[in-house]
Amino acid sequence: MIRRTARQVGLAILVISALCATQLALAQTPAPANAEKTYKLLPGLDKQLIDTTADPCVDFFQYACGNFSKLYPIPSDRSGFGTGAMIAEHTQTELHTMLEKAASGGAGRSANEQKIGDYYAACLDTDAINRDGLKPLQPELDRIEALDSKDKLPELLAHFQLINVAAFFNFGEQQDFKDARKQIAVLDQGGLGLPERDYYFRTGEAAEKTRQQYVQHITNTLKLMGESESQAAKDAQEIMQLETALAKVSMDITSQRDPHNVYHMMPLSEVATLAPGMAWARFLTDSGAPPVTEVNITNPDFFKGLNTLLASTDMATIKTYLRWQLVNSVPSEALPKAFDDERFDFYGHKLRGQPEQRVRWKRCVQATDGALGEALGQVYVAQEFPPSSKQATLQMVKDIETAMDQDIDTLDWMSQTTKVRAKEKLRAVADKIGYPDHWRDYSKLTIARDDAFGNMVRAVTFENQRQLAKIGTPVDRGEWGITPATVDAYYNPSMNDINFPAGILQPPLYDMNASDALNYGHIGGVVGHELTHGFDDEGRQFDGNGNLSDWWTAEDAKKFEEKADCEVKEYGSFTAVDDVKVNGKLTLGENTADNGGLQLAYIAFLSDAKRKNIDVNQKQDGYTPLQQFFLGHGQSWCGATRPEQLRLQVQTDPHSPRQFRVDGVVRNMPQFGEAFGCKVGQPMMPANSCRVW
């Protein structure tokens, strides 16, 4: 897809698995011994994971999950591993079987089966990919070489955006924050090779080492492209200087969470005045976007700075930077082995701590799901997602929405005026379960069995053109932002909807054979999390129609901020790795959703138990239903993360590390302490706790 950040499309995503968001490299080394291990889905409560030597009142995460990593150590092809990753591995194995069948050919294949089968088969054909070398990339390299004037940059950059090369900036579409019925064009900052702008400026030995390794990675890549050692080293330094200049005018990741900071509608004439060095009208025309009269400039200061930077940078450096951006943007499963290995060494091994690359078939399954997600999704849900799972999940969603409706009435800090508006928004939330009502049409996308690079280019171009074509048209509120097989869920404030794909509705998160208490603690907490996102520090700024609109009284808004600040300080005191603490401001939305979500799931569970005459204090299989509820929540997050990945996560991810998504929540729920007989003052039952929702 055209590169859009979560804030641009309004996604507040709960990442359940330990999957890396970017599978950056595809080495051809022999598969590590544990990479082919098949994982069974865990039950709703797995007593083997419980560390009975730990005190749940001191460290509940250790108690609920202390034996997980002994039984399931982090595989050498992952930077972290946990409950969600096991579900993802299981799902990936199922998709693998489906794709192998589709790739085997035969006259009985449907059009979609042909596409997913041939895309997958081409990705697996490493002999052809290595034999072709950089030949498939040569036409794009020739475009850069032919660039003899900055005046020709708009056309080249427009083409590059279509093939997912976000050199200098990002271009795409989004819902209008102020009128959620409309799709608009958006220009956003971009053009960096490191994960986030502060990577270019952080002080300290670890940060400096990462920058040195990055420059060496650029050098190594340019050498593979044919440059001499000395020229590659010189060019790498120039690229780093240019990217650092871009980073200086970029907005930091925490500031980007505020939708007001990234919404600046401008007529094209004003955009031309803001950055006159770029012929924006020509850029828009060549992008293939429908005619537009205005654009959202997410960060005007960035484009002012970009204008100055382009004017002061010589053509040779610009072309060198474009070559780097091009090769670094191509998915490594479409590149020869040497490039594949080099990219993994930096982004996978050095940056994330992953010892070995994943086996080829796993990367090709993921690549196929990324390119043809709804075509593969149709096959997946037909085989793996029964209607009963959809109905059971929908009922739980309704129960938790009812719980929030009731809970709003109990808030002593919110005025009646704001409560009315909050309930209006709550009742307008759309619930999407399993898969879209209408499947995407891939009939105009050509996939060839012998053309991995071409398939990738055609697939991303097809998707980007599909997105751009939405500009100026009414919003399709039935559209999904992730594929049906994804082990994930999200809330979209512009859509005001919560989305639970089939992939996440599997044990242990949703287990048909588990008790109600466990299911409410597991998937119920996830449902509550996504619902609470509509009312966190970011989501609360959007109304029930999805518009950026202040529906709070000034006094209520102030009280909300005071309560949220408690969580900022609380989570900001947690140490993630070495001397690096959790960023309380960056993670505020997710922490609020974690805390509020489990509160809602708890209220809904009590109502469900009352309907069914369940004694929540009567032990069943060693634990009361209340204890099972919290154990379900705790075991949703079992696992471990490598220190390199933890450092990366804390600096770039709005989600807190897994142990704080357990302990940070239960310590704010006195109900937990009561269920496990904790004493006030113990770590999991402090005298003063935080609660927003």
XYZ file of C-alpha atoms in Angstrom:
693
model
C 0.000 0.000 0.000
C 0.986 3.618 -0.302
C 2.832 4.246 2.911
C 0.446 5.738 5.397
C 0.992 5.859 9.109
C -1.611 4.639 11.595
C -2.461 8.189 12.548
C -3.214 9.114 8.931
C -5.804 6.413 8.447
C -6.911 6.577 12.050
C -5.907 3.085 13.107
C -5.231 2.459 16.767
C -4.030 -1.116 16.510
C -3.604 -3.674 19.258
C -0.713 -5.897 18.229
C -1.316 -9.287 19.798
C 1.599 -11.191 18.312
C 5.320 -10.595 18.526
C 5.481 -10.345 14.738
C 7.852 -7.768 13.321
C 5.878 -5.168 11.400
C 8.468 -5.291 8.648
C 9.941 -8.597 7.515
C 12.994 -6.925 6.110
C 15.237 -9.660 4.843
C 15.123 -13.124 3.317
C 18.363 -15.071 3.696
C 18.994 -18.293 1.812
C 20.804 -19.923 4.725
C 19.748 -23.398 5.869
C 16.652 -23.318 8.021
C 17.367 -23.208 11.765
C 16.366 -26.360 13.556
C 13.460 -24.779 15.421
C 12.166 -22.662 12.536
C 10.080 -25.569 11.199
C 8.530 -26.399 14.568
C 4.767 -26.704 14.454
C 3.007 -25.094 17.392
C -0.334 -26.251 18.705
C -2.808 -23.665 19.885
C -2.764 -23.258 23.645
C -5.936 -23.824 25.703
C -7.758 -20.937 27.358
C -5.917 -21.746 30.592
C -2.599 -23.577 30.417
C -1.502 -24.517 33.925
C 1.906 -25.573 32.627
C 2.714 -21.922 32.018
C 2.045 -20.913 35.634
C 5.026 -20.358 37.918
C 3.625 -21.490 41.253
C 6.777 -20.293 43.043
C 5.875 -16.693 42.173
C 3.469 -14.569 44.196
C 0.643 -13.225 41.999
C 0.385 -10.228 44.310
C 4.039 -9.320 43.679
C 4.434 -10.075 39.948
C 1.356 -11.444 38.258
C 3.041 -11.703 34.844
C 5.659 -14.036 36.308
C 2.964 -16.058 38.055
C 0.725 -16.437 34.982
C 3.519 -16.885 32.425
C 6.713 -17.743 34.277
C 7.179 -21.140 32.627
C 6.285 -20.062 29.094
C 9.819 -19.347 27.891
C 11.104 -22.569 29.456
C 8.589 -24.532 27.414
C 8.668 -22.280 24.352
C 11.983 -20.400 24.063
C 12.303 -17.660 21.467
C 13.007 -19.371 18.125
C 16.262 -18.308 16.477
C 14.275 -16.816 13.579
C 12.351 -14.399 15.810
C 13.138 -11.326 17.900
C 10.423 -12.219 20.379
C 7.935 -14.999 20.962
C 4.702 -15.295 22.882
C 1.098 -16.386 22.910
C 0.147 -14.296 19.900
C 3.169 -15.429 17.912
C 2.134 -19.049 18.487
C -1.278 -18.270 17.004
C 0.420 -16.543 14.084
C 2.714 -19.537 13.503
C -0.271 -21.891 13.581
C -2.180 -19.696 11.132
C 0.845 -19.409 8.882
C 1.068 -23.201 8.705
C -2.591 -23.378 7.677
C -2.043 -20.739 4.990
C 1.031 -22.626 3.836
C -1.055 -25.728 3.169
C -3.621 -23.674 1.250
C -0.969 -21.946 -0.838
C 0.889 -25.167 -1.633
C -2.374 -26.589 -2.935
C -3.098 -23.454 -4.953
C 0.458 -23.423 -6.321
C 0.220 -27.043 -7.492
C -1.892 -25.855 -10.409
C -4.677 -27.665 -12.116
C -7.659 -26.677 -14.228
C -9.932 -26.527 -11.215
C -8.313 -23.441 -9.696
C -10.419 -20.330 -9.378
C -9.040 -17.005 -10.608
C -8.072 -16.026 -7.065
C -6.487 -19.414 -6.402
C -4.401 -18.948 -9.539
C -3.204 -15.574 -8.329
C -2.306 -16.580 -4.775
C -0.750 -19.862 -5.947
C 1.391 -18.281 -8.650
C 2.436 -15.331 -6.460
C 3.560 -17.779 -3.790
C 5.325 -20.071 -6.279
C 7.212 -17.180 -7.867
C 8.336 -15.985 -4.437
C 9.741 -19.451 -3.694
C 11.723 -19.567 -6.950
C 15.028 -18.281 -5.563
C 16.986 -19.734 -8.486
C 15.182 -17.418 -10.899
C 15.462 -14.433 -8.559
C 19.205 -14.942 -8.076
C 19.735 -15.579 -11.783
C 18.005 -12.314 -12.729
C 20.032 -10.304 -10.216
C 19.223 -6.579 -10.426
C 18.004 -6.860 -14.001
C 14.312 -6.358 -13.018
C 15.335 -3.206 -11.151
C 17.340 -1.758 -14.039
C 14.496 0.249 -15.653
C 14.000 2.074 -12.355
C 17.731 2.669 -11.972
C 17.742 4.010 -15.535
C 15.008 6.485 -14.581
C 17.250 7.844 -11.873
C 20.295 7.963 -14.109
C 18.342 9.882 -16.760
C 17.386 12.552 -14.227
C 19.323 15.609 -15.368
C 17.351 18.347 -13.649
C 15.547 18.886 -10.359
C 12.658 20.151 -12.433
C 12.013 16.533 -13.465
C 11.769 15.259 -9.907
C 7.941 15.508 -9.627
C 7.337 12.942 -12.362
C 9.934 10.515 -11.021
C 8.767 10.821 -7.407
C 5.139 10.337 -8.456
C 6.092 7.091 -10.182
C 8.159 5.967 -7.211
C 5.263 6.564 -4.809
C 3.146 4.181 -6.870
C 5.713 1.402 -6.456
C 6.148 2.097 -2.705
C 9.392 4.049 -2.886
C 8.726 6.861 -0.416
C 11.743 9.005 -1.288
C 11.667 12.411 0.464
C 7.973 12.174 1.468
C 4.822 10.041 1.465
C 1.714 10.546 -0.653
C -1.635 8.815 -0.336
C -5.268 9.161 0.667
C -7.136 9.292 3.948
C -10.527 10.078 5.390
C -10.960 13.769 6.023
C -10.597 14.258 9.777
C -13.193 17.052 9.728
C -15.628 15.332 7.349
C -15.377 11.561 7.639
C -17.669 11.084 4.626
C -14.879 12.262 2.306
C -11.654 10.762 1.013
C -8.863 13.314 0.550
C -5.273 13.475 -0.666
C -2.506 13.628 1.951
C 1.186 14.547 1.826
C 3.248 13.379 4.774
C 6.860 13.450 5.918
C 9.037 10.497 4.937
C 12.251 9.473 3.260
C 14.116 8.000 6.259
C 15.845 4.622 6.435
C 16.081 4.341 10.203
C 12.924 3.433 12.161
C 12.092 6.903 13.499
C 13.453 10.464 13.366
C 15.005 10.393 16.855
C 17.307 7.554 15.781
C 19.317 10.237 13.982
C 19.784 12.354 17.126
C 19.741 10.208 20.271
C 22.935 10.372 22.298
C 24.704 7.506 23.974
C 26.807 4.558 22.942
C 23.924 2.367 21.742
C 22.428 5.108 19.532
C 25.791 6.009 18.018
C 26.550 2.354 17.328
C 23.229 1.944 15.486
C 23.981 4.954 13.266
C 27.438 3.596 12.435
C 25.962 0.210 11.586
C 23.352 1.866 9.394
C 25.978 3.787 7.421
C 27.946 0.563 6.979
C 24.786 -1.186 5.785
C 24.232 1.518 3.164
C 27.883 1.182 2.129
C 27.596 -2.589 1.774
C 24.398 -2.290 -0.269
C 25.886 0.267 -2.644
C 28.907 -2.003 -3.129
C 26.548 -4.827 -4.089
C 25.065 -2.431 -6.642
C 28.480 -2.070 -8.261
C 30.144 0.863 -6.515
C 33.758 0.721 -5.360
C 34.539 0.569 -1.655
C 35.654 4.206 -1.506
C 32.742 5.530 -3.573
C 30.199 3.516 -1.612
C 31.575 4.799 1.708
C 31.490 8.394 0.442
C 27.943 8.035 -0.905
C 26.738 6.393 2.319
C 27.927 9.387 4.335
C 26.142 11.772 1.971
C 22.929 9.744 2.227
C 23.174 9.791 6.010
C 23.677 13.569 5.997
C 20.663 14.062 3.738
C 18.444 11.780 5.831
C 19.588 13.537 8.998
C 18.551 16.855 7.455
C 15.138 15.336 6.653
C 14.866 14.040 10.205
C 15.562 17.503 11.614
C 12.420 18.892 10.018
C 10.330 15.778 10.764
C 7.811 15.570 13.604
C 8.620 13.154 16.427
C 6.559 10.013 16.813
C 4.827 11.105 20.026
C 3.661 14.443 18.600
C 2.199 12.625 15.606
C -0.345 10.931 17.888
C -2.331 14.168 18.206
C -4.598 14.370 15.131
C -4.586 18.175 15.296
C -0.816 18.117 14.729
C -1.153 16.215 11.463
C -4.158 17.894 9.866
C -3.577 21.033 7.801
C -5.864 21.268 4.772
C -4.405 23.532 2.108
C -5.461 24.571 -1.390
C -2.923 23.605 -4.034
C -1.938 27.239 -4.485
C -0.902 27.404 -0.832
C 1.036 24.136 -1.121
C 2.909 25.655 -4.052
C 3.781 28.656 -1.908
C 4.842 26.461 1.001
C 7.295 24.441 -1.108
C 7.725 26.143 -4.494
C 10.689 24.000 -5.471
C 8.375 21.107 -6.353
C 5.816 21.329 -9.148
C 3.004 19.813 -7.105
C 0.382 19.997 -9.832
C 2.607 17.897 -12.102
C 3.344 15.507 -9.264
C -0.355 14.961 -8.586
C -1.153 14.488 -12.251
C 1.602 11.917 -12.721
C 0.604 10.064 -9.552
C -2.634 9.083 -11.243
C -4.719 10.609 -8.458
C -8.064 12.163 -9.431
C -8.019 15.962 -9.800
C -7.787 17.637 -6.393
C -8.050 21.243 -5.281
C -6.737 20.780 -1.740
C -4.434 18.450 0.182
C -3.811 17.621 3.825
C -0.225 18.624 4.565
C 0.408 16.706 7.759
C 3.554 18.650 8.668
C 3.947 22.023 6.914
C 7.326 22.624 8.569
C 8.641 19.432 7.009
C 7.740 20.553 3.502
C 9.254 23.987 4.098
C 12.440 22.261 5.180
C 12.281 19.830 2.274
C 12.044 22.746 -0.135
C 15.220 24.282 1.308
C 16.996 20.928 1.355
C 16.217 20.159 -2.280
C 17.460 23.594 -3.322
C 20.775 23.178 -1.492
C 21.504 19.552 -2.452
C 23.377 18.808 -5.679
C 21.922 16.465 -8.285
C 24.594 13.804 -7.763
C 23.652 13.430 -4.092
C 19.926 13.402 -4.882
C 20.431 10.619 -7.412
C 22.554 8.607 -4.988
C 19.851 8.984 -2.328
C 17.162 7.905 -4.822
C 19.130 4.756 -5.748
C 19.399 3.886 -2.073
C 15.718 4.568 -1.405
C 14.776 2.436 -4.401
C 16.747 -0.675 -3.462
C 15.885 -0.308 0.233
C 12.166 -0.130 -0.562
C 11.972 -3.310 -2.633
C 10.764 -6.266 -0.503
C 13.795 -8.435 -0.004
C 12.002 -11.593 -1.109
C 12.219 -10.087 -4.618
C 15.967 -9.383 -4.425
C 19.007 -11.642 -4.947
C 20.506 -13.487 -1.986
C 23.384 -11.084 -1.306
C 20.995 -8.119 -0.895
C 18.650 -10.287 1.114
C 21.411 -11.300 3.527
C 22.754 -7.779 3.888
C 19.382 -6.253 4.713
C 18.616 -8.932 7.268
C 21.989 -8.411 8.923
C 21.147 -4.789 9.762
C 17.372 -4.607 10.141
C 16.824 -8.116 11.469
C 19.973 -9.107 13.320
C 21.529 -5.857 14.533
C 18.394 -3.791 15.024
C 16.063 -6.514 16.342
C 18.451 -9.094 17.739
C 17.093 -11.894 15.536
C 19.847 -14.551 15.233
C 18.703 -16.152 11.980
C 16.405 -15.345 9.095
C 13.040 -17.057 8.717
C 12.687 -19.927 6.276
C 11.654 -18.954 2.788
C 8.148 -20.432 2.737
C 7.115 -18.428 5.817
C 8.240 -15.179 4.246
C 6.452 -16.058 1.025
C 3.228 -16.851 2.890
C 3.438 -13.436 4.511
C 4.266 -11.744 1.204
C 1.268 -13.371 -0.478
C -1.047 -12.330 2.343
C 0.285 -8.797 2.040
C -0.222 -8.616 -1.725
C -3.460 -10.592 -2.089
C -4.853 -10.613 1.426
C -8.548 -10.799 0.635
C -8.071 -13.398 -2.103
C -6.179 -15.605 0.345
C -8.606 -14.588 3.083
C -11.577 -16.015 1.217
C -9.910 -19.420 1.152
C -8.883 -19.124 4.799
C -12.259 -18.189 6.299
C -14.074 -20.823 4.228
C -11.936 -23.509 5.870
C -11.085 -22.136 9.292
C -13.748 -19.709 10.515
C -17.145 -21.239 11.319
C -20.219 -18.992 11.641
C -20.485 -20.008 15.307
C -17.231 -18.192 16.094
C -18.531 -15.033 14.463
C -21.796 -15.155 16.368
C -20.152 -15.857 19.728
C -17.698 -12.993 19.252
C -20.441 -10.610 18.176
C -22.421 -11.457 21.313
C -19.395 -10.727 23.484
C -18.871 -7.418 21.687
C -22.467 -6.439 22.384
C -22.080 -7.422 26.048
C -18.970 -5.285 26.413
C -20.592 -2.337 24.653
C -23.458 -2.657 27.135
C -20.909 -2.711 29.949
C -19.393 0.554 28.706
C -22.838 2.126 28.470
C -23.465 1.204 32.099
C -19.979 2.224 33.198
C -20.336 5.705 31.718
C -23.246 6.266 34.101
C -20.994 5.560 37.091
C -18.245 8.065 36.219
C -18.208 10.690 38.947
C -15.763 12.930 37.061
C -17.808 13.314 33.854
C -20.728 15.708 33.451
C -24.118 14.589 32.198
C -23.660 16.650 29.042
C -20.501 14.769 28.045
C -21.991 11.434 29.111
C -24.829 11.907 26.620
C -22.357 12.580 23.817
C -20.168 9.643 24.870
C -23.152 7.301 24.682
C -24.081 8.676 21.269
C -20.620 7.764 20.032
C -20.689 4.358 21.704
C -24.009 3.452 20.065
C -22.652 4.490 16.676
C -19.679 2.080 16.821
C -19.752 -0.448 13.971
C -18.717 -4.020 14.806
C -16.754 -5.904 12.126
C -16.114 -9.558 12.856
C -14.111 -12.110 10.877
C -13.962 -10.736 7.330
C -15.446 -8.091 5.007
C -19.004 -8.336 3.743
C -17.720 -7.678 0.221
C -14.468 -9.128 -1.089
C -11.920 -7.104 -3.040
C -11.809 -7.628 -6.809
C -8.357 -8.620 -8.100
C -9.460 -9.453 -11.643
C -7.409 -6.625 -13.186
C -4.207 -7.644 -11.382
C -1.859 -9.845 -13.410
C 0.216 -12.414 -11.507
C 2.803 -14.536 -13.304
C 4.343 -17.732 -11.946
C 7.845 -16.819 -13.180
C 8.074 -13.140 -12.228
C 8.490 -12.479 -8.485
C 9.696 -8.898 -8.915
C 7.046 -8.048 -11.483
C 4.327 -9.550 -9.298
C 5.431 -7.364 -6.401
C 5.481 -4.198 -8.496
C 2.124 -4.925 -10.100
C 0.528 -5.790 -6.751
C 1.679 -2.633 -4.949
C 0.823 -0.472 -7.959
C -2.635 -2.068 -8.157
C -3.259 -1.381 -4.468
C -1.905 2.168 -4.580
C -4.006 3.024 -7.622
C -7.042 1.540 -5.860
C -6.442 3.762 -2.864
C -5.779 6.915 -4.876
C -8.941 6.350 -6.899
C -10.915 6.805 -3.666
C -9.930 10.488 -3.435
C -13.031 12.612 -3.906
C -15.421 9.673 -3.534
C -17.706 8.750 -0.619
C -16.124 6.602 2.067
C -16.732 2.858 1.893
C -17.493 2.086 5.533
C -17.381 -1.625 4.850
C -13.682 -1.608 3.989
C -11.169 -3.366 6.246
C -7.621 -2.227 7.047
C -6.129 -5.692 7.684
C -6.514 -9.140 6.137
C -8.835 -11.874 7.483
C -5.953 -14.158 8.522
C -4.171 -11.459 10.552
C -3.663 -12.129 14.269
C -4.513 -8.579 15.250
C -7.406 -6.182 15.849
C -7.945 -2.432 15.580
C -10.201 0.545 16.155
C -10.487 3.248 13.503
C -11.647 6.627 14.888
C -12.526 8.034 11.459
C -14.726 5.014 10.750
C -15.734 4.629 14.406
C -15.518 0.871 14.036
C -13.842 -2.036 15.790
C -12.378 -4.812 13.646
C -11.644 -8.402 14.678
C -10.382 -10.573 11.794
C -10.784 -14.325 11.850
C -7.085 -14.811 12.579
C -7.343 -13.459 16.111
C -10.464 -15.455 17.009
C -8.563 -18.631 17.861
C -7.422 -20.323 21.096
C -6.334 -19.278 23.565
C -7.744 -15.806 22.830
C -11.095 -17.319 21.900
C -11.541 -20.960 22.892
C -14.933 -22.607 22.398
C -13.972 -25.215 25.013
C -12.845 -22.729 27.664
C -14.918 -21.248 30.472
C -16.707 -17.951 29.991
C -14.356 -16.420 32.554
C -11.309 -17.282 30.457
C -12.812 -16.068 27.197
C -13.818 -12.769 28.765
C -10.299 -12.389 30.183
C -8.703 -13.239 26.836
C -10.688 -11.974 23.830
C -13.052 -9.946 26.002
C -10.122 -7.832 27.105
C -9.143 -7.362 23.452
C -12.688 -6.297 22.539
C -12.750 -3.888 25.457
C -9.329 -2.582 24.449
C -10.457 -1.682 20.938
C -13.699 -0.166 22.178
C -11.813 1.963 24.713
C -9.605 3.291 21.904
C -12.625 5.309 20.828
C -12.315 7.181 24.109
C -8.554 7.343 24.722
C -6.555 10.571 24.427
C -6.597 10.343 20.619
C -9.902 8.594 19.930
C -11.921 10.844 22.247
C -11.227 13.753 19.889
C -13.446 12.135 17.221
C -17.234 12.056 17.453
C -19.640 9.242 16.639
C -19.600 10.101 12.926
C -15.816 9.868 12.816
C -15.212 13.621 12.647
C -12.474 15.427 14.541
C -14.802 17.387 16.805
C -14.559 18.599 20.400
C -17.656 17.124 22.044
C -16.302 17.445 25.585
C -16.989 20.234 28.044
C -13.813 22.124 28.947
C -14.006 20.926 32.541
C -14.471 17.283 31.576
C -11.559 17.476 29.138
C -9.340 18.854 31.905
C -10.379 16.040 34.260
C -9.666 13.456 31.554
C -6.173 14.866 31.046
C -5.494 14.765 34.777
C -6.514 11.110 34.953
C -4.511 10.273 31.828
C -1.446 11.967 33.312
C -1.549 9.423 36.131
C -1.005 6.658 33.545
C 1.702 8.666 31.761
C 3.701 8.866 34.983
C 2.934 5.312 36.053
C 4.063 3.642 32.827
C 6.913 6.110 32.405
C 8.403 4.694 35.600
C 8.644 1.148 34.172
C 12.102 0.077 32.944
C 11.913 -1.924 29.722
C 15.557 -2.814 29.091
C 18.858 -1.626 30.558
C 18.306 2.047 31.392
C 15.534 2.586 28.837
C 12.128 3.306 30.323
C 8.695 3.067 28.722
C 7.604 6.317 27.044
C 4.460 7.122 29.014
C 3.238 9.718 26.514
C 3.831 7.596 23.416
C 2.075 4.584 24.969
C -0.751 6.518 26.642
C -3.463 5.504 24.167
C -2.589 1.804 24.296
C -2.200 1.810 28.070
C -5.564 3.535 28.461
C -7.129 0.926 26.175
C -5.472 -1.957 28.047
C -6.726 -0.681 31.404
C -10.176 0.396 30.281
C -10.622 -2.675 28.124
C -10.100 -5.155 30.927
C -12.376 -3.117 33.204
C -15.141 -3.398 30.606
C -14.525 -7.110 30.068
C -14.742 -7.605 33.848
C -18.082 -5.787 34.083
C -19.446 -7.769 31.126
C -18.248 -11.050 32.610
C -20.000 -10.361 35.918
C -23.231 -9.657 34.027
C -22.812 -12.860 32.012
C -22.143 -14.867 35.177
C -25.226 -13.419 36.835
C -27.402 -14.408 33.855
C -26.044 -17.940 34.020
C -26.127 -18.234 37.828
C -22.357 -18.773 38.015
C -20.781 -18.350 41.451
C -17.704 -16.301 40.597
C -16.056 -17.122 43.935
C -16.492 -20.911 43.736
C -13.294 -22.654 42.684
C -13.398 -24.617 39.454
C -10.357 -26.678 38.511
C -8.291 -24.960 41.174
C -9.277 -21.362 40.485
C -12.370 -19.251 40.996
C -13.971 -17.792 37.846
C -12.665 -14.358 38.904
C -9.133 -15.733 39.108
C -9.602 -17.482 35.763
C -10.651 -14.168 34.233
C -7.390 -12.513 35.256
C -5.334 -15.564 34.306
C -6.897 -15.408 30.856
C -5.762 -11.815 30.548
C -2.268 -12.624 31.828
C -1.753 -15.598 29.536
C -2.752 -13.515 26.499
C 0.664 -11.861 26.862
C 2.960 -14.739 27.838
C 6.346 -14.710 26.159
C 9.718 -13.005 25.982
C 11.437 -10.412 23.790
C 15.092 -10.012 22.893
C 16.740 -6.897 24.388
C 17.472 -5.361 20.972
C 13.829 -5.669 19.994
C 12.727 -4.268 23.354
C 14.892 -1.186 22.826
C 13.443 -0.733 19.339
C 9.892 -1.238 20.614
C 10.174 1.294 23.421
C 11.552 3.916 21.031
C 9.072 3.407 18.190
C 5.990 1.454 19.310
C 2.933 2.938 21.085
C 2.411 -0.416 22.826
C 4.093 -1.154 26.155
C 6.220 -4.310 26.518
C 4.218 -7.440 27.276
C 4.876 -7.675 31.025
C 3.521 -4.174 31.584
C 0.404 -4.977 29.587
C -0.281 -7.497 32.358
C 1.125 -6.053 35.580
C 0.421 -2.445 34.606
C -3.265 -3.292 34.216
C -4.000 -5.565 37.172
C -2.274 -3.212 39.617
C -4.872 -0.613 38.588
C -7.774 -2.983 39.284
C -8.534 -3.506 42.989
C -10.782 -6.371 41.837
C -7.627 -8.317 40.964
C -6.185 -7.901 44.437
C -9.451 -9.028 45.963
C -9.616 -12.092 43.700
C -6.115 -13.234 44.702
C -6.209 -12.095 48.330
C -3.550 -9.409 47.964
C -2.843 -6.864 50.666
C -2.892 -3.125 50.050
C 0.671 -1.987 49.518
C 1.811 -5.070 47.625
C 3.107 -4.341 44.076
C -0.049 -5.611 42.379
C -2.344 -3.774 44.797
C -0.921 -0.299 45.432
C -2.711 2.107 47.745
C -3.164 4.540 44.847
C -3.973 3.336 41.353
C -4.753 4.971 38.010
C -8.016 4.767 36.128
C -9.253 6.764 33.163
C -12.061 4.462 32.012
